[in-house]
């Protein structure tokens, strides 16, 4: 169950990646997944890295510049720690729905979704009837990865931190993250995602292409266009979390040089982490080599 929960939590970030709102005009960011944070009283620089939460093993790569930045850092900071047993236990409880899926919709709609879920995952909807619909979307997200063996950047960084005895911190608790997701996505939105599973698979292929090329603006555009969510949903998914992180990061960076690994969609945009840190007086520059 713990392994299943960890995979679902990681996939949830993909399931929700393509469901954000429209992009406002911005000065383009350089093409880099890795950014150095300095100035504003920091004794040593910290680093910000944009991850993709699941990727085929054959597509996984880690640049030399990223490895060097990680080596220079005293600690790793992730969005949340899906590898912590106590946090996994919290997630398991929050995955259980108050009302079974079958009781939340007409029989015809349940049958439609059951057919889609079976085709996408091989799992009957009744088998996961007591879980939240977001878990169903997460299972489909795992299947949007066109391979049998996938890797996680968070898992890789976490293992690197353990092997080099670096500290491991988080920007938000598991309960906090899941509350944001629950507020951001209504059942109707998730049902629409389930119906658009094939579109999600196509988007994933393009996402990986842009990610490997480190094309930040195009990556952000792909992740924030093409789906219809209201501003409130977008705020819960990205903006509120980005603002919280920008408030929490300074103390972490003052304490020690930190390597922040968060989903790439959080970096760019008017309310992205890069611009929020710049507004606080930090120098945030792309690491090109």
PDB file of C-alpha atoms in Angstrom:
ATOM      1  CA  UNK A   1       0.000   0.000   0.000  1.00  0.00           C
ATOM      2  CA  UNK A   2       2.853   2.387   0.786  1.00  0.00           C
ATOM      3  CA  UNK A   3       4.445   1.771  -2.625  1.00  0.00           C
ATOM      4  CA  UNK A   4       1.072   2.275  -4.313  1.00  0.00           C
ATOM      5  CA  UNK A   5       0.493   5.503  -2.376  1.00  0.00           C
ATOM      6  CA  UNK A   6       3.901   6.881  -3.305  1.00  0.00           C
ATOM      7  CA  UNK A   7       3.303   6.167  -7.007  1.00  0.00           C
ATOM      8  CA  UNK A   8      -0.168   7.701  -6.896  1.00  0.00           C
ATOM      9  CA  UNK A   9       1.084  10.854  -5.174  1.00  0.00           C
ATOM     10  CA  UNK A  10       3.816  11.285  -7.749  1.00  0.00           C
ATOM     11  CA  UNK A  11       1.408  10.673 -10.603  1.00  0.00           C
ATOM     12  CA  UNK A  12      -1.102  13.111  -9.125  1.00  0.00           C
ATOM     13  CA  UNK A  13       1.279  15.920  -9.921  1.00  0.00           C
ATOM     14  CA  UNK A  14       1.221  14.848 -13.569  1.00  0.00           C
ATOM     15  CA  UNK A  15      -2.537  14.367 -13.594  1.00  0.00           C
ATOM     16  CA  UNK A  16      -2.961  17.967 -12.528  1.00  0.00           C
ATOM     17  CA  UNK A  17      -0.120  19.433 -14.558  1.00  0.00           C
ATOM     18  CA  UNK A  18      -2.130  20.128 -17.687  1.00  0.00           C
ATOM     19  CA  UNK A  19      -5.132  21.652 -15.976  1.00  0.00           C
ATOM     20  CA  UNK A  20      -4.113  25.230 -15.425  1.00  0.00           C
ATOM     21  CA  UNK A  21      -5.248  28.495 -16.896  1.00  0.00           C
ATOM     22  CA  UNK A  22      -4.109  31.033 -19.452  1.00  0.00           C
ATOM     23  CA  UNK A  23      -0.639  32.587 -19.622  1.00  0.00           C
ATOM     24  CA  UNK A  24      -0.086  36.323 -19.304  1.00  0.00           C
ATOM     25  CA  UNK A  25       2.604  38.062 -21.344  1.00  0.00           C
ATOM     26  CA  UNK A  26       5.996  37.958 -19.627  1.00  0.00           C
ATOM     27  CA  UNK A  27       9.596  38.647 -20.456  1.00  0.00           C
ATOM     28  CA  UNK A  28      10.830  35.214 -21.542  1.00  0.00           C
ATOM     29  CA  UNK A  29      13.002  33.209 -19.186  1.00  0.00           C
ATOM     30  CA  UNK A  30      16.175  31.579 -20.419  1.00  0.00           C
ATOM     31  CA  UNK A  31      16.078  27.926 -21.409  1.00  0.00           C
ATOM     32  CA  UNK A  32      17.306  26.243 -18.251  1.00  0.00           C
ATOM     33  CA  UNK A  33      15.804  23.943 -15.656  1.00  0.00           C
ATOM     34  CA  UNK A  34      18.447  25.021 -13.127  1.00  0.00           C
ATOM     35  CA  UNK A  35      18.583  28.466 -11.484  1.00  0.00           C
ATOM     36  CA  UNK A  36      21.011  29.946  -8.983  1.00  0.00           C
ATOM     37  CA  UNK A  37      19.653  32.063  -6.124  1.00  0.00           C
ATOM     38  CA  UNK A  38      22.087  34.569  -4.602  1.00  0.00           C
ATOM     39  CA  UNK A  39      22.339  38.023  -3.040  1.00  0.00           C
ATOM     40  CA  UNK A  40      20.022  39.612  -0.493  1.00  0.00           C
ATOM     41  CA  UNK A  41      22.310  38.651   2.374  1.00  0.00           C
ATOM     42  CA  UNK A  42      22.911  35.019   1.434  1.00  0.00           C
ATOM     43  CA  UNK A  43      26.388  33.782   2.348  1.00  0.00           C
ATOM     44  CA  UNK A  44      26.223  30.971  -0.212  1.00  0.00           C
ATOM     45  CA  UNK A  45      24.020  30.495  -3.278  1.00  0.00           C
ATOM     46  CA  UNK A  46      21.104  28.082  -3.340  1.00  0.00           C
ATOM     47  CA  UNK A  47      19.610  26.415  -6.402  1.00  0.00           C
ATOM     48  CA  UNK A  48      16.150  25.959  -7.879  1.00  0.00           C
ATOM     49  CA  UNK A  49      15.516  23.023 -10.204  1.00  0.00           C
ATOM     50  CA  UNK A  50      12.351  22.292 -12.183  1.00  0.00           C
ATOM     51  CA  UNK A  51      11.414  18.621 -12.185  1.00  0.00           C
ATOM     52  CA  UNK A  52       9.089  16.437 -14.174  1.00  0.00           C
ATOM     53  CA  UNK A  53       7.576  14.078 -11.643  1.00  0.00           C
ATOM     54  CA  UNK A  54       7.533  10.888 -13.726  1.00  0.00           C
ATOM     55  CA  UNK A  55       9.452  10.168 -16.907  1.00  0.00           C
ATOM     56  CA  UNK A  56      10.413   7.062 -18.862  1.00  0.00           C
ATOM     57  CA  UNK A  57      13.755   5.642 -17.800  1.00  0.00           C
ATOM     58  CA  UNK A  58      15.110   6.056 -21.340  1.00  0.00           C
ATOM     59  CA  UNK A  59      14.190   9.768 -21.287  1.00  0.00           C
ATOM     60  CA  UNK A  60      15.598  10.432 -17.832  1.00  0.00           C
ATOM     61  CA  UNK A  61      18.760  12.489 -17.744  1.00  0.00           C
ATOM     62  CA  UNK A  62      20.596  14.689 -15.287  1.00  0.00           C
ATOM     63  CA  UNK A  63      22.967  17.316 -16.619  1.00  0.00           C
ATOM     64  CA  UNK A  64      26.460  17.853 -15.241  1.00  0.00           C
ATOM     65  CA  UNK A  65      25.501  21.374 -14.151  1.00  0.00           C
ATOM     66  CA  UNK A  66      22.673  19.924 -12.060  1.00  0.00           C
ATOM     67  CA  UNK A  67      24.945  17.357 -10.434  1.00  0.00           C
ATOM     68  CA  UNK A  68      27.499  20.063  -9.620  1.00  0.00           C
ATOM     69  CA  UNK A  69      24.851  22.334  -8.082  1.00  0.00           C
ATOM     70  CA  UNK A  70      23.520  19.447  -6.018  1.00  0.00           C
ATOM     71  CA  UNK A  71      27.024  18.616  -4.777  1.00  0.00           C
ATOM     72  CA  UNK A  72      27.553  22.243  -3.701  1.00  0.00           C
ATOM     73  CA  UNK A  73      24.307  22.286  -1.723  1.00  0.00           C
ATOM     74  CA  UNK A  74      24.082  21.265   1.919  1.00  0.00           C
ATOM     75  CA  UNK A  75      20.473  20.142   1.731  1.00  0.00           C
ATOM     76  CA  UNK A  76      17.672  19.006  -0.567  1.00  0.00           C
ATOM     77  CA  UNK A  77      14.227  20.610  -0.348  1.00  0.00           C
ATOM     78  CA  UNK A  78      11.267  19.071  -2.213  1.00  0.00           C
ATOM     79  CA  UNK A  79       7.624  20.101  -2.516  1.00  0.00           C
ATOM     80  CA  UNK A  80       6.692  17.419  -0.008  1.00  0.00           C
ATOM     81  CA  UNK A  81       8.244  14.134   1.026  1.00  0.00           C
ATOM     82  CA  UNK A  82       6.423  11.207  -0.567  1.00  0.00           C
ATOM     83  CA  UNK A  83       9.155   8.923   0.798  1.00  0.00           C
ATOM     84  CA  UNK A  84       8.436   9.638   4.476  1.00  0.00           C
ATOM     85  CA  UNK A  85       6.325   6.804   5.992  1.00  0.00           C
ATOM     86  CA  UNK A  86       4.494   9.194   8.316  1.00  0.00           C
ATOM     87  CA  UNK A  87       3.579  11.459   5.410  1.00  0.00           C
ATOM     88  CA  UNK A  88       2.477   8.472   3.337  1.00  0.00           C
ATOM     89  CA  UNK A  89       0.169   7.452   6.188  1.00  0.00           C
ATOM     90  CA  UNK A  90      -1.407  10.910   6.101  1.00  0.00           C
ATOM     91  CA  UNK A  91      -1.867  10.647   2.346  1.00  0.00           C
ATOM     92  CA  UNK A  92      -3.481   7.223   2.605  1.00  0.00           C
ATOM     93  CA  UNK A  93      -6.137   8.594   4.935  1.00  0.00           C
ATOM     94  CA  UNK A  94      -6.789  11.610   2.722  1.00  0.00           C
ATOM     95  CA  UNK A  95      -7.197   9.414  -0.368  1.00  0.00           C
ATOM     96  CA  UNK A  96     -10.319   7.824   1.088  1.00  0.00           C
ATOM     97  CA  UNK A  97     -13.522   9.527  -0.028  1.00  0.00           C
ATOM     98  CA  UNK A  98     -16.390  10.488   2.261  1.00  0.00           C
ATOM     99  CA  UNK A  99     -18.788   9.111  -0.346  1.00  0.00           C
ATOM    100  CA  UNK A 100     -18.093   6.196  -2.723  1.00  0.00           C
ATOM    101  CA  UNK A 101     -17.632   7.200  -6.357  1.00  0.00           C
ATOM    102  CA  UNK A 102     -20.662   5.099  -7.347  1.00  0.00           C
ATOM    103  CA  UNK A 103     -22.858   7.204  -5.050  1.00  0.00           C
ATOM    104  CA  UNK A 104     -21.690  10.526  -6.487  1.00  0.00           C
ATOM    105  CA  UNK A 105     -22.981  10.107 -10.033  1.00  0.00           C
ATOM    106  CA  UNK A 106     -25.769   8.505 -12.067  1.00  0.00           C
ATOM    107  CA  UNK A 107     -25.294   4.826 -13.019  1.00  0.00           C
ATOM    108  CA  UNK A 108     -24.825   5.717 -16.690  1.00  0.00           C
ATOM    109  CA  UNK A 109     -21.967   8.100 -15.909  1.00  0.00           C
ATOM    110  CA  UNK A 110     -20.366   5.577 -13.571  1.00  0.00           C
ATOM    111  CA  UNK A 111     -20.545   2.941 -16.314  1.00  0.00           C
ATOM    112  CA  UNK A 112     -18.952   5.366 -18.794  1.00  0.00           C
ATOM    113  CA  UNK A 113     -16.077   6.172 -16.447  1.00  0.00           C
ATOM    114  CA  UNK A 114     -15.670   2.515 -15.508  1.00  0.00           C
ATOM    115  CA  UNK A 115     -15.184   1.667 -19.177  1.00  0.00           C
ATOM    116  CA  UNK A 116     -12.635   4.469 -19.647  1.00  0.00           C
ATOM    117  CA  UNK A 117     -10.703   3.541 -16.521  1.00  0.00           C
ATOM    118  CA  UNK A 118     -10.632  -0.154 -17.461  1.00  0.00           C
ATOM    119  CA  UNK A 119      -9.295   0.671 -20.921  1.00  0.00           C
ATOM    120  CA  UNK A 120      -6.675   3.007 -19.490  1.00  0.00           C
ATOM    121  CA  UNK A 121      -5.512   1.064 -16.439  1.00  0.00           C
ATOM    122  CA  UNK A 122      -7.011  -2.421 -16.515  1.00  0.00           C
ATOM    123  CA  UNK A 123      -8.594  -1.667 -13.131  1.00  0.00           C
ATOM    124  CA  UNK A 124     -12.335  -1.679 -12.495  1.00  0.00           C
ATOM    125  CA  UNK A 125     -13.726   1.537 -11.042  1.00  0.00           C
ATOM    126  CA  UNK A 126     -15.517  -0.541  -8.418  1.00  0.00           C
ATOM    127  CA  UNK A 127     -12.125  -1.759  -7.153  1.00  0.00           C
ATOM    128  CA  UNK A 128     -11.251   1.820  -6.204  1.00  0.00           C
ATOM    129  CA  UNK A 129     -14.799   2.913  -5.459  1.00  0.00           C
ATOM    130  CA  UNK A 130     -13.955   4.186  -1.983  1.00  0.00           C
ATOM    131  CA  UNK A 131     -11.114   6.422  -3.110  1.00  0.00           C
ATOM    132  CA  UNK A 132     -11.352  10.033  -4.229  1.00  0.00           C
ATOM    133  CA  UNK A 133     -11.735  10.658  -7.942  1.00  0.00           C
ATOM    134  CA  UNK A 134      -8.312  12.316  -7.903  1.00  0.00           C
ATOM    135  CA  UNK A 135      -6.813   8.872  -7.252  1.00  0.00           C
ATOM    136  CA  UNK A 136      -8.483   7.592 -10.415  1.00  0.00           C
ATOM    137  CA  UNK A 137      -6.998  10.482 -12.390  1.00  0.00           C
ATOM    138  CA  UNK A 138      -3.603   9.702 -10.880  1.00  0.00           C
ATOM    139  CA  UNK A 139      -3.782   6.063 -11.960  1.00  0.00           C
ATOM    140  CA  UNK A 140      -4.521   7.184 -15.501  1.00  0.00           C
ATOM    141  CA  UNK A 141      -1.638   9.654 -15.309  1.00  0.00           C
ATOM    142  CA  UNK A 142       0.730   6.797 -14.535  1.00  0.00           C
ATOM    143  CA  UNK A 143      -0.501   5.081 -17.684  1.00  0.00           C
ATOM    144  CA  UNK A 144       0.147   8.229 -19.734  1.00  0.00           C
ATOM    145  CA  UNK A 145       3.857   7.428 -19.420  1.00  0.00           C
ATOM    146  CA  UNK A 146       4.565   5.400 -22.607  1.00  0.00           C
ATOM    147  CA  UNK A 147       6.830   2.807 -20.996  1.00  0.00           C
ATOM    148  CA  UNK A 148       6.837   0.078 -18.394  1.00  0.00           C
ATOM    149  CA  UNK A 149       9.732   1.534 -16.388  1.00  0.00           C
ATOM    150  CA  UNK A 150       9.501   5.140 -15.203  1.00  0.00           C
ATOM    151  CA  UNK A 151      11.775   7.219 -12.999  1.00  0.00           C
ATOM    152  CA  UNK A 152      11.154  10.122 -10.652  1.00  0.00           C
ATOM    153  CA  UNK A 153      13.514  13.073 -10.274  1.00  0.00           C
ATOM    154  CA  UNK A 154      12.363  13.477  -6.690  1.00  0.00           C
ATOM    155  CA  UNK A 155      13.238   9.858  -5.946  1.00  0.00           C
ATOM    156  CA  UNK A 156      16.635  10.287  -7.582  1.00  0.00           C
ATOM    157  CA  UNK A 157      17.441  13.471  -5.670  1.00  0.00           C
ATOM    158  CA  UNK A 158      16.199  11.941  -2.432  1.00  0.00           C
ATOM    159  CA  UNK A 159      18.485   8.935  -2.867  1.00  0.00           C
ATOM    160  CA  UNK A 160      21.412  11.223  -3.743  1.00  0.00           C
ATOM    161  CA  UNK A 161      20.765  13.236  -0.583  1.00  0.00           C
ATOM    162  CA  UNK A 162      20.661  10.124   1.581  1.00  0.00           C
ATOM    163  CA  UNK A 163      23.859   8.685   0.091  1.00  0.00           C
ATOM    164  CA  UNK A 164      25.743  11.978   0.604  1.00  0.00           C
ATOM    165  CA  UNK A 165      24.208  12.625   4.032  1.00  0.00           C
ATOM    166  CA  UNK A 166      22.537  15.879   3.038  1.00  0.00           C
ATOM    167  CA  UNK A 167      19.561  17.208   4.947  1.00  0.00           C
ATOM    168  CA  UNK A 168      16.130  16.660   3.383  1.00  0.00           C
ATOM    169  CA  UNK A 169      13.410  19.264   3.848  1.00  0.00           C
ATOM    170  CA  UNK A 170      10.019  20.126   2.382  1.00  0.00           C
ATOM    171  CA  UNK A 171       8.155  23.246   1.337  1.00  0.00           C
ATOM    172  CA  UNK A 172       4.784  21.925   2.461  1.00  0.00           C
ATOM    173  CA  UNK A 173       3.331  19.070   4.464  1.00  0.00           C
ATOM    174  CA  UNK A 174       1.512  16.257   2.704  1.00  0.00           C
ATOM    175  CA  UNK A 175      -1.788  17.276   4.287  1.00  0.00           C
ATOM    176  CA  UNK A 176      -1.297  20.818   3.017  1.00  0.00           C
ATOM    177  CA  UNK A 177      -0.546  19.724  -0.535  1.00  0.00           C
ATOM    178  CA  UNK A 178      -3.519  17.391  -0.730  1.00  0.00           C
ATOM    179  CA  UNK A 179      -5.835  20.079   0.625  1.00  0.00           C
ATOM    180  CA  UNK A 180      -4.674  22.386  -2.170  1.00  0.00           C
ATOM    181  CA  UNK A 181      -5.364  19.711  -4.773  1.00  0.00           C
ATOM    182  CA  UNK A 182      -8.800  18.975  -3.336  1.00  0.00           C
ATOM    183  CA  UNK A 183      -9.713  22.664  -3.448  1.00  0.00           C
ATOM    184  CA  UNK A 184      -8.301  23.164  -6.929  1.00  0.00           C
ATOM    185  CA  UNK A 185     -10.082  20.304  -8.660  1.00  0.00           C
ATOM    186  CA  UNK A 186     -13.768  19.589  -8.578  1.00  0.00           C
ATOM    187  CA  UNK A 187     -15.124  16.171  -9.489  1.00  0.00           C
ATOM    188  CA  UNK A 188     -16.387  17.607 -12.784  1.00  0.00           C
ATOM    189  CA  UNK A 189     -12.880  18.724 -13.749  1.00  0.00           C
ATOM    190  CA  UNK A 190     -11.409  15.332 -12.899  1.00  0.00           C
ATOM    191  CA  UNK A 191     -14.138  13.519 -14.831  1.00  0.00           C
ATOM    192  CA  UNK A 192     -13.296  15.642 -17.861  1.00  0.00           C
ATOM    193  CA  UNK A 193      -9.635  14.685 -17.455  1.00  0.00           C
ATOM    194  CA  UNK A 194     -10.553  11.015 -17.402  1.00  0.00           C
ATOM    195  CA  UNK A 195     -12.482  11.506 -20.632  1.00  0.00           C
ATOM    196  CA  UNK A 196      -9.469  13.222 -22.206  1.00  0.00           C
ATOM    197  CA  UNK A 197      -6.991  10.488 -21.333  1.00  0.00           C
ATOM    198  CA  UNK A 198      -5.734  10.147 -24.915  1.00  0.00           C
ATOM    199  CA  UNK A 199      -5.105  13.887 -25.081  1.00  0.00           C
ATOM    200  CA  UNK A 200      -3.137  13.615 -21.858  1.00  0.00           C
ATOM    201  CA  UNK A 201      -0.901  10.947 -23.385  1.00  0.00           C
ATOM    202  CA  UNK A 202      -0.194  13.204 -26.364  1.00  0.00           C
ATOM    203  CA  UNK A 203       0.597  16.121 -24.057  1.00  0.00           C
ATOM    204  CA  UNK A 204       2.993  13.972 -22.046  1.00  0.00           C
ATOM    205  CA  UNK A 205       5.047  13.159 -25.138  1.00  0.00           C
ATOM    206  CA  UNK A 206       5.402  16.850 -25.998  1.00  0.00           C
ATOM    207  CA  UNK A 207       6.117  17.684 -22.359  1.00  0.00           C
ATOM    208  CA  UNK A 208       9.081  15.307 -22.258  1.00  0.00           C
ATOM    209  CA  UNK A 209      10.456  16.738 -25.502  1.00  0.00           C
ATOM    210  CA  UNK A 210      10.367  20.303 -24.155  1.00  0.00           C
ATOM    211  CA  UNK A 211      11.689  19.220 -20.781  1.00  0.00           C
ATOM    212  CA  UNK A 212      14.758  17.553 -22.204  1.00  0.00           C
ATOM    213  CA  UNK A 213      15.420  20.702 -24.264  1.00  0.00           C
ATOM    214  CA  UNK A 214      14.998  22.799 -21.079  1.00  0.00           C
ATOM    215  CA  UNK A 215      12.629  25.133 -22.946  1.00  0.00           C
ATOM    216  CA  UNK A 216      11.121  26.833 -19.918  1.00  0.00           C
ATOM    217  CA  UNK A 217       8.671  29.173 -21.611  1.00  0.00           C
ATOM    218  CA  UNK A 218       7.331  26.572 -24.029  1.00  0.00           C
ATOM    219  CA  UNK A 219       7.093  24.074 -21.192  1.00  0.00           C
ATOM    220  CA  UNK A 220       5.145  26.538 -19.067  1.00  0.00           C
ATOM    221  CA  UNK A 221       2.901  27.396 -22.000  1.00  0.00           C
ATOM    222  CA  UNK A 222       2.094  23.730 -22.605  1.00  0.00           C
ATOM    223  CA  UNK A 223       1.288  23.186 -18.933  1.00  0.00           C
ATOM    224  CA  UNK A 224      -0.882  26.269 -18.594  1.00  0.00           C
ATOM    225  CA  UNK A 225      -2.885  26.417 -21.808  1.00  0.00           C
ATOM    226  CA  UNK A 226      -5.509  24.286 -23.454  1.00  0.00           C
ATOM    227  CA  UNK A 227      -7.531  23.455 -20.358  1.00  0.00           C
ATOM    228  CA  UNK A 228     -10.319  25.499 -18.801  1.00  0.00           C
ATOM    229  CA  UNK A 229      -9.982  26.155 -15.095  1.00  0.00           C
ATOM    230  CA  UNK A 230     -11.159  29.245 -13.310  1.00  0.00           C
ATOM    231  CA  UNK A 231      -8.802  31.612 -11.517  1.00  0.00           C
ATOM    232  CA  UNK A 232      -9.669  30.104  -8.147  1.00  0.00           C
ATOM    233  CA  UNK A 233      -8.518  26.649  -9.237  1.00  0.00           C
ATOM    234  CA  UNK A 234      -5.333  28.086 -10.704  1.00  0.00           C
ATOM    235  CA  UNK A 235      -4.647  29.933  -7.465  1.00  0.00           C
ATOM    236  CA  UNK A 236      -4.930  26.761  -5.385  1.00  0.00           C
ATOM    237  CA  UNK A 237      -2.808  24.685  -7.733  1.00  0.00           C
ATOM    238  CA  UNK A 238       0.036  27.109  -8.412  1.00  0.00           C
ATOM    239  CA  UNK A 239      -0.196  30.683  -7.181  1.00  0.00           C
ATOM    240  CA  UNK A 240      -0.982  30.155  -3.496  1.00  0.00           C
ATOM    241  CA  UNK A 241       1.593  27.417  -3.206  1.00  0.00           C
ATOM    242  CA  UNK A 242       4.248  29.470  -5.017  1.00  0.00           C
ATOM    243  CA  UNK A 243       3.600  32.399  -2.683  1.00  0.00           C
ATOM    244  CA  UNK A 244       3.892  30.145   0.362  1.00  0.00           C
ATOM    245  CA  UNK A 245       7.149  28.669  -0.886  1.00  0.00           C
ATOM    246  CA  UNK A 246       8.642  32.092  -1.632  1.00  0.00           C
ATOM    247  CA  UNK A 247       7.947  33.015   1.997  1.00  0.00           C
ATOM    248  CA  UNK A 248       9.487  29.816   3.378  1.00  0.00           C
ATOM    249  CA  UNK A 249      12.557  29.573   1.153  1.00  0.00           C
ATOM    250  CA  UNK A 250      14.523  32.566   2.579  1.00  0.00           C
ATOM    251  CA  UNK A 251      14.900  31.052   6.057  1.00  0.00           C
ATOM    252  CA  UNK A 252      15.982  27.748   4.533  1.00  0.00           C
ATOM    253  CA  UNK A 253      18.580  29.481   2.342  1.00  0.00           C
ATOM    254  CA  UNK A 254      19.923  31.516   5.261  1.00  0.00           C
ATOM    255  CA  UNK A 255      20.374  28.341   7.278  1.00  0.00           C
ATOM    256  CA  UNK A 256      22.227  26.438   4.551  1.00  0.00           C
ATOM    257  CA  UNK A 257      22.774  26.270   0.819  1.00  0.00           C
ATOM    258  CA  UNK A 258      19.663  24.476  -0.436  1.00  0.00           C
ATOM    259  CA  UNK A 259      18.790  22.620  -3.618  1.00  0.00           C
ATOM    260  CA  UNK A 260      15.069  23.150  -4.248  1.00  0.00           C
ATOM    261  CA  UNK A 261      13.485  20.526  -6.524  1.00  0.00           C
ATOM    262  CA  UNK A 262       9.908  21.407  -7.517  1.00  0.00           C
ATOM    263  CA  UNK A 263       7.667  20.821 -10.516  1.00  0.00           C
ATOM    264  CA  UNK A 264       8.835  22.842 -13.517  1.00  0.00           C
ATOM    265  CA  UNK A 265       5.421  24.529 -13.875  1.00  0.00           C
ATOM    266  CA  UNK A 266       6.069  26.387 -10.611  1.00  0.00           C
ATOM    267  CA  UNK A 267       9.145  28.229 -11.876  1.00  0.00           C
ATOM    268  CA  UNK A 268       7.844  30.469 -14.671  1.00  0.00           C
ATOM    269  CA  UNK A 269       4.886  32.828 -14.956  1.00  0.00           C
ATOM    270  CA  UNK A 270       4.026  36.177 -13.418  1.00  0.00           C
ATOM    271  CA  UNK A 271       3.433  34.483 -10.063  1.00  0.00           C
ATOM    272  CA  UNK A 272       6.098  31.820 -10.497  1.00  0.00           C
ATOM    273  CA  UNK A 273       8.780  31.163  -7.902  1.00  0.00           C
ATOM    274  CA  UNK A 274      11.554  32.785  -9.962  1.00  0.00           C
ATOM    275  CA  UNK A 275       9.794  36.146 -10.208  1.00  0.00           C
ATOM    276  CA  UNK A 276       8.547  36.015  -6.616  1.00  0.00           C
ATOM    277  CA  UNK A 277      12.100  35.557  -5.343  1.00  0.00           C
ATOM    278  CA  UNK A 278      13.339  38.381  -7.557  1.00  0.00           C
ATOM    279  CA  UNK A 279      10.656  40.627  -6.090  1.00  0.00           C
ATOM    280  CA  UNK A 280      12.086  39.835  -2.659  1.00  0.00           C
ATOM    281  CA  UNK A 281      15.486  41.113  -3.752  1.00  0.00           C
ATOM    282  CA  UNK A 282      17.225  37.873  -4.672  1.00  0.00           C
ATOM    283  CA  UNK A 283      19.271  37.482  -7.818  1.00  0.00           C
ATOM    284  CA  UNK A 284      17.879  34.465  -9.656  1.00  0.00           C
ATOM    285  CA  UNK A 285      19.905  33.541 -12.729  1.00  0.00           C
ATOM    286  CA  UNK A 286      19.769  30.667 -15.180  1.00  0.00           C
ATOM    287  CA  UNK A 287      22.640  28.196 -14.927  1.00  0.00           C
ATOM    288  CA  UNK A 288      23.536  27.444 -18.526  1.00  0.00           C
ATOM    289  CA  UNK A 289      26.539  25.160 -18.093  1.00  0.00           C
TER     290      UNK A 289
END
